[in-house]
Coordinates of C-alpha atoms in Angstrom, one line a residue:
Chain A
M1 CA 155.6 134.8 126.8
N2 CA 153.1 135.7 129.2
I3 CA 155.0 137.4 131.9
I4 CA 152.1 138.1 134.3
F5 CA 150.6 134.2 134.1
N6 CA 153.5 133.3 134.4
L7 CA 154.7 135.0 137.7
Y8 CA 151.2 134.4 138.8
Q9 CA 151.9 130.7 138.5
T10 CA 155.1 131.7 140.9
M11 CA 153.5 133.1 143.1
Q12 CA 150.9 130.8 143.7
S13 CA 153.8 127.8 144.0
Q14 CA 155.4 130.1 146.2
K15 CA 153.0 131.2 147.9
L16 CA 154.1 134.7 147.6
I17 CA 150.7 137.1 149.5
L18 CA 152.9 140.4 149.0
M19 CA 156.2 141.2 146.8
Y20 CA 158.2 144.2 146.4
S21 CA 160.6 145.5 144.4
G22 CA 163.2 148.5 144.0
D23 CA 164.5 151.1 146.5
V24 CA 162.2 151.0 150.3
T25 CA 162.0 154.5 151.7
Q26 CA 160.4 155.2 155.0
E27 CA 157.0 155.5 152.3
I28 CA 157.4 152.2 150.8
T29 CA 157.3 150.9 154.5
R30 CA 154.3 152.3 155.2
S31 CA 152.6 150.5 152.5
L32 CA 154.0 147.7 152.6
L33 CA 153.2 147.4 156.2
A34 CA 149.9 148.5 155.3
M35 CA 149.3 146.4 152.7
A36 CA 150.4 143.3 154.7
E37 CA 148.2 144.5 157.9
R38 CA 145.2 144.3 156.0
K39 CA 145.3 141.3 153.8
L40 CA 146.5 139.5 157.0
E41 CA 143.7 140.9 158.6
V42 CA 141.1 140.2 155.9
A43 CA 142.0 136.4 156.6
G44 CA 141.6 136.1 159.6
E45 CA 145.1 135.9 161.1
D46 CA 145.3 135.7 164.7
P47 CA 146.4 139.4 165.6
A48 CA 149.4 137.9 168.4
I49 CA 150.8 137.1 165.4
R50 CA 149.5 139.5 163.0
R51 CA 152.0 141.5 165.0
K52 CA 154.8 139.0 165.0
V53 CA 154.8 139.5 160.8
F54 CA 154.5 142.6 161.2
K55 CA 157.1 143.1 163.7
V56 CA 159.5 140.7 162.0
M57 CA 158.2 142.8 159.0
V58 CA 159.6 145.9 159.6
E59 CA 162.9 145.0 161.3
S60 CA 163.3 143.4 157.8
L61 CA 162.5 146.6 155.5
Q62 CA 164.6 148.3 157.5
N63 CA 167.4 146.4 157.3
I64 CA 167.1 147.0 153.6
V65 CA 167.4 150.5 153.9
R66 CA 170.1 150.3 156.2
H67 CA 172.6 148.1 153.9
A68 CA 171.6 150.3 150.7
E69 CA 171.9 153.9 152.9
Q70 CA 175.5 152.1 153.6
T71 CA 177.0 151.3 149.8
D72 CA 178.9 154.1 150.0
G73 CA 177.5 156.5 147.2
D74 CA 176.5 153.6 144.9
R75 CA 173.4 154.0 144.5
E76 CA 172.3 150.5 143.0
A77 CA 169.2 150.5 146.2
D78 CA 167.6 148.0 144.3
A79 CA 165.7 145.9 146.5
L80 CA 163.6 142.7 147.0
F81 CA 160.7 142.4 149.3
A82 CA 158.3 139.0 149.2
L83 CA 155.9 138.1 152.1
G84 CA 154.7 133.9 151.6
R85 CA 151.8 132.3 153.7
E86 CA 152.1 129.1 153.9
R87 CA 150.0 126.5 156.1
D88 CA 152.0 126.4 158.8
R89 CA 153.4 129.9 158.8
Y90 CA 154.3 133.4 157.3
S91 CA 157.8 134.1 155.6
V92 CA 159.5 137.1 155.1
M93 CA 162.3 137.5 152.6
S94 CA 164.4 140.2 151.1
G95 CA 167.2 140.3 149.5
N96 CA 169.9 143.2 148.1
T97 CA 173.5 144.2 146.7
I98 CA 175.7 145.1 148.8
P99 CA 179.7 145.0 148.1
K100 CA 181.1 141.8 148.7
S101 CA 183.7 143.0 151.2
R102 CA 180.9 143.0 154.0
V103 CA 180.0 139.6 152.5
E104 CA 182.6 138.6 155.2
G105 CA 181.0 140.8 157.9
L106 CA 177.3 139.6 157.9
K107 CA 178.2 135.5 158.2
K108 CA 180.2 136.3 161.2
T109 CA 177.1 138.5 162.4
L110 CA 175.0 136.2 161.1
D111 CA 175.9 132.9 162.4
A112 CA 176.6 134.8 165.7
I113 CA 172.6 135.0 165.7
N114 CA 172.0 131.9 164.7
A115 CA 173.7 129.8 167.3
L116 CA 172.8 131.2 170.1
D117 CA 169.2 129.9 171.9
R118 CA 166.4 132.2 173.3
K119 CA 168.6 133.1 176.1
G120 CA 171.2 133.7 174.7
L121 CA 169.2 135.8 171.8
R122 CA 168.0 137.6 175.0
E123 CA 171.1 139.1 176.6
L124 CA 172.7 139.5 173.5
Y125 CA 169.0 142.1 172.4
K126 CA 169.8 143.8 175.8
Q127 CA 173.9 144.4 175.2
S128 CA 173.2 145.6 171.6
I129 CA 170.7 148.3 172.4
Q130 CA 172.2 149.3 175.4
N131 CA 176.3 149.6 173.6
T132 CA 176.3 149.7 170.0
P133 CA 176.7 152.8 168.8
L134 CA 172.8 154.6 166.3
S135 CA 173.9 155.1 163.6
A136 CA 172.2 158.8 162.1
K137 CA 169.2 156.1 161.4
G138 CA 169.8 152.7 163.2
G139 CA 171.2 150.3 164.5
A140 CA 172.9 147.4 162.6
G141 CA 173.1 143.9 164.0
V142 CA 170.0 145.2 166.4
G143 CA 167.7 144.4 163.8
L144 CA 168.8 141.1 162.9
V145 CA 169.2 140.0 167.1
D146 CA 165.6 141.2 167.5
M147 CA 164.1 138.8 164.1
A148 CA 165.6 136.3 165.6
R149 CA 164.1 136.7 168.6
K150 CA 160.7 136.8 166.8
S151 CA 161.7 133.5 164.7
N152 CA 160.7 129.9 165.3
G153 CA 163.6 128.6 163.2
K154 CA 167.5 130.7 162.3
L155 CA 167.9 133.8 160.0
S156 CA 168.5 131.4 156.2
F157 CA 170.1 133.9 154.3
Q158 CA 172.3 133.7 151.2
F159 CA 175.2 135.7 149.2
P160 CA 175.4 134.4 145.9
E161 CA 177.2 136.7 143.8
V162 CA 176.0 139.4 141.6
S163 CA 178.7 140.4 139.9
S164 CA 182.8 141.2 139.9
T165 CA 181.9 143.9 142.9
R166 CA 178.5 142.8 143.6
A167 CA 176.6 140.0 146.1
F168 CA 172.9 139.9 146.7
F169 CA 172.5 139.7 150.1
C170 CA 169.4 137.2 151.0
L171 CA 167.5 136.4 154.4
E172 CA 164.7 134.7 155.0
V173 CA 162.7 135.0 158.3
T174 CA 159.8 132.6 159.0
V175 CA 157.0 133.3 162.1
S176 CA 155.2 130.6 162.8
R177 CA 151.9 130.4 162.5
V178 CA 150.5 128.4 165.7
P179 CA 150.5 130.6 168.1
N180 CA 152.4 129.7 170.8
D181 CA 155.3 128.4 169.1
Chain B
M1 CA 158.2 174.8 181.6
N2 CA 156.6 174.5 178.0
T3 CA 154.1 171.3 177.4
L4 CA 155.4 169.3 174.6
Q5 CA 152.1 167.2 172.8
L6 CA 153.0 165.1 169.3
E7 CA 149.5 163.8 167.6
G8 CA 150.5 159.7 167.1
T9 CA 150.9 159.0 163.1
E10 CA 151.5 155.8 161.7
D11 CA 155.2 155.1 162.4
T12 CA 155.2 158.0 165.2
P13 CA 154.5 157.6 168.8
K14 CA 151.9 160.3 170.5
I15 CA 153.8 162.4 173.1
I16 CA 152.4 163.7 176.1
L17 CA 155.2 165.6 178.4
N18 CA 153.0 168.4 180.8
K19 CA 154.2 169.4 183.7
A20 CA 151.9 171.1 184.4
D21 CA 149.0 168.2 184.9
G22 CA 151.3 165.8 185.4
I23 CA 151.4 163.7 182.5
M24 CA 154.2 162.5 180.4
E25 CA 153.2 159.6 178.5
M26 CA 154.6 157.4 175.1
S27 CA 151.9 156.1 173.4
G28 CA 150.8 154.1 169.7
R29 CA 154.1 153.0 167.4
S30 CA 157.6 153.6 167.5
L31 CA 159.3 153.6 163.7
P32 CA 161.1 156.4 162.8
E33 CA 163.2 157.0 160.5
D34 CA 164.5 158.5 162.2
A35 CA 164.8 158.0 165.8
T36 CA 167.0 160.4 167.2
L37 CA 166.3 162.9 165.7
F38 CA 162.6 162.5 166.7
Y39 CA 163.5 161.5 170.5
K40 CA 165.1 164.0 170.9
P41 CA 162.6 166.6 171.7
V42 CA 161.3 164.0 174.6
L43 CA 165.1 164.2 176.1
D44 CA 165.1 167.4 175.9
W45 CA 162.0 167.8 177.5
I46 CA 163.5 165.4 180.5
G47 CA 166.2 166.6 181.4
L48 CA 164.4 170.1 181.7
Y49 CA 162.2 168.6 184.1
A50 CA 164.7 167.0 185.8
S51 CA 166.0 169.9 187.0
D52 CA 162.6 170.1 188.9
P53 CA 160.5 167.4 188.8
N54 CA 157.0 167.1 190.3
P55 CA 156.3 164.6 193.6
D56 CA 155.8 161.0 192.1
P57 CA 156.7 160.7 189.4
V58 CA 155.1 158.6 186.5
F59 CA 156.4 157.8 183.2
V60 CA 154.0 155.9 181.0
F61 CA 154.3 153.7 177.9
K62 CA 151.1 152.3 176.2
L63 CA 153.5 151.2 173.1
D64 CA 152.3 149.0 170.9
Y65 CA 155.0 148.4 168.5
F66 CA 158.3 150.0 169.1
N67 CA 161.3 149.4 166.4
T68 CA 165.2 147.8 167.1
A69 CA 166.3 152.2 166.3
S70 CA 163.5 153.0 168.5
S71 CA 164.3 150.5 171.9
K72 CA 167.2 152.6 172.2
L73 CA 166.2 155.8 172.8
I74 CA 163.6 154.0 174.5
L75 CA 166.6 153.7 176.4
D76 CA 167.7 156.7 176.2
V77 CA 164.8 157.7 178.3
L78 CA 164.7 155.6 180.9
Y79 CA 168.8 156.7 181.4
A80 CA 167.4 160.0 181.5
L81 CA 163.5 159.4 184.2
E82 CA 166.2 157.6 186.7
D83 CA 167.7 160.4 188.0
I84 CA 164.5 161.9 188.5
K85 CA 163.7 161.5 192.8
G86 CA 160.4 158.9 193.1
M87 CA 160.3 158.0 189.2
R88 CA 158.8 154.7 188.7
I89 CA 157.0 153.5 184.9
H90 CA 154.2 151.9 183.8
W91 CA 154.2 150.0 181.4
Y92 CA 151.1 148.3 179.3
F93 CA 151.1 145.8 177.5
H94 CA 148.2 144.0 175.9
D95 CA 146.9 141.0 176.8
E96 CA 148.1 138.9 173.8
D97 CA 151.2 140.5 173.2
E98 CA 154.1 139.1 175.2
D99 CA 156.3 140.6 173.4
M100 CA 155.7 143.7 174.5
E101 CA 155.2 142.7 178.4
E102 CA 159.0 141.1 177.8
A103 CA 160.2 144.1 176.4
G104 CA 159.2 145.8 179.5
Q105 CA 160.8 143.5 181.7
E106 CA 163.9 143.7 179.9
F107 CA 163.4 147.5 180.4
S108 CA 163.3 147.0 183.9
E109 CA 166.2 144.7 183.7
L110 CA 168.5 148.1 182.2
V111 CA 167.5 150.8 184.5
D112 CA 166.7 151.2 187.8
I113 CA 163.0 152.3 188.1
P114 CA 160.7 150.6 189.2
F115 CA 158.1 149.4 187.0
E116 CA 154.4 148.5 187.3
F117 CA 153.1 146.4 184.3
K118 CA 149.4 146.5 183.5
L119 CA 147.5 145.2 180.6
Y120 CA 145.4 147.3 178.4

């Protein structure tokens, strides 16, 4: 079995231009952002689109960092990040294990965000930055609101089971390649 | 009072807080690992400055990007500036950066300080 070829085929068919697996730290975030920025720049992508993708990537990666920290010392912080590019949009994808106990709460937050229109998201964002107490490293929830604002569709998510106590939080956010879409 | 000056990095903004020269500016990117920690000296400086501000003080924001954790701290910076007499904000954004323009407008709705929007 040729793993490399299989991976290559998967990346081609899924239109992935960047993929990372493992711990996500500030250093890693910086590196991934730099790589993505370079790729999009070299591809001649519209600067406004590049900026949006960058912003969604930051929040996506920092979301992983935050969730990994909340796993109560159980350092199973293995995560996955992928960036896909299709003809009309970019897909910013992330995944990380979380305790099953967190699924309900996260689902509620995500559903609430998806139920809002542009105006509603703007209001929620303003409320969130005023009210949510900042934990040591960052606020939960605000990042998701921000991603929804930068995205064109809704936040796509799933929580497939990993074990009896853990689920894999999958999140996909799309950014249109059509300016002003 | 002392000047606070920090060089910009890949994930933290350039900060110039200089009372003598009358320059208060934040520029570049803000996505620090610990936003609260990074912005603490800025808030401390403003707190001290507030007790004896210059006439017609202006705080300049020339940010390319800031993450959501930073947005809360930027709001804290604005709250700290709110109490200073005659304070004005110059909020810069690039021509095609609607997000940054919008962010400035949102901040201006949350604090009682006049904002001037400028292109660069």
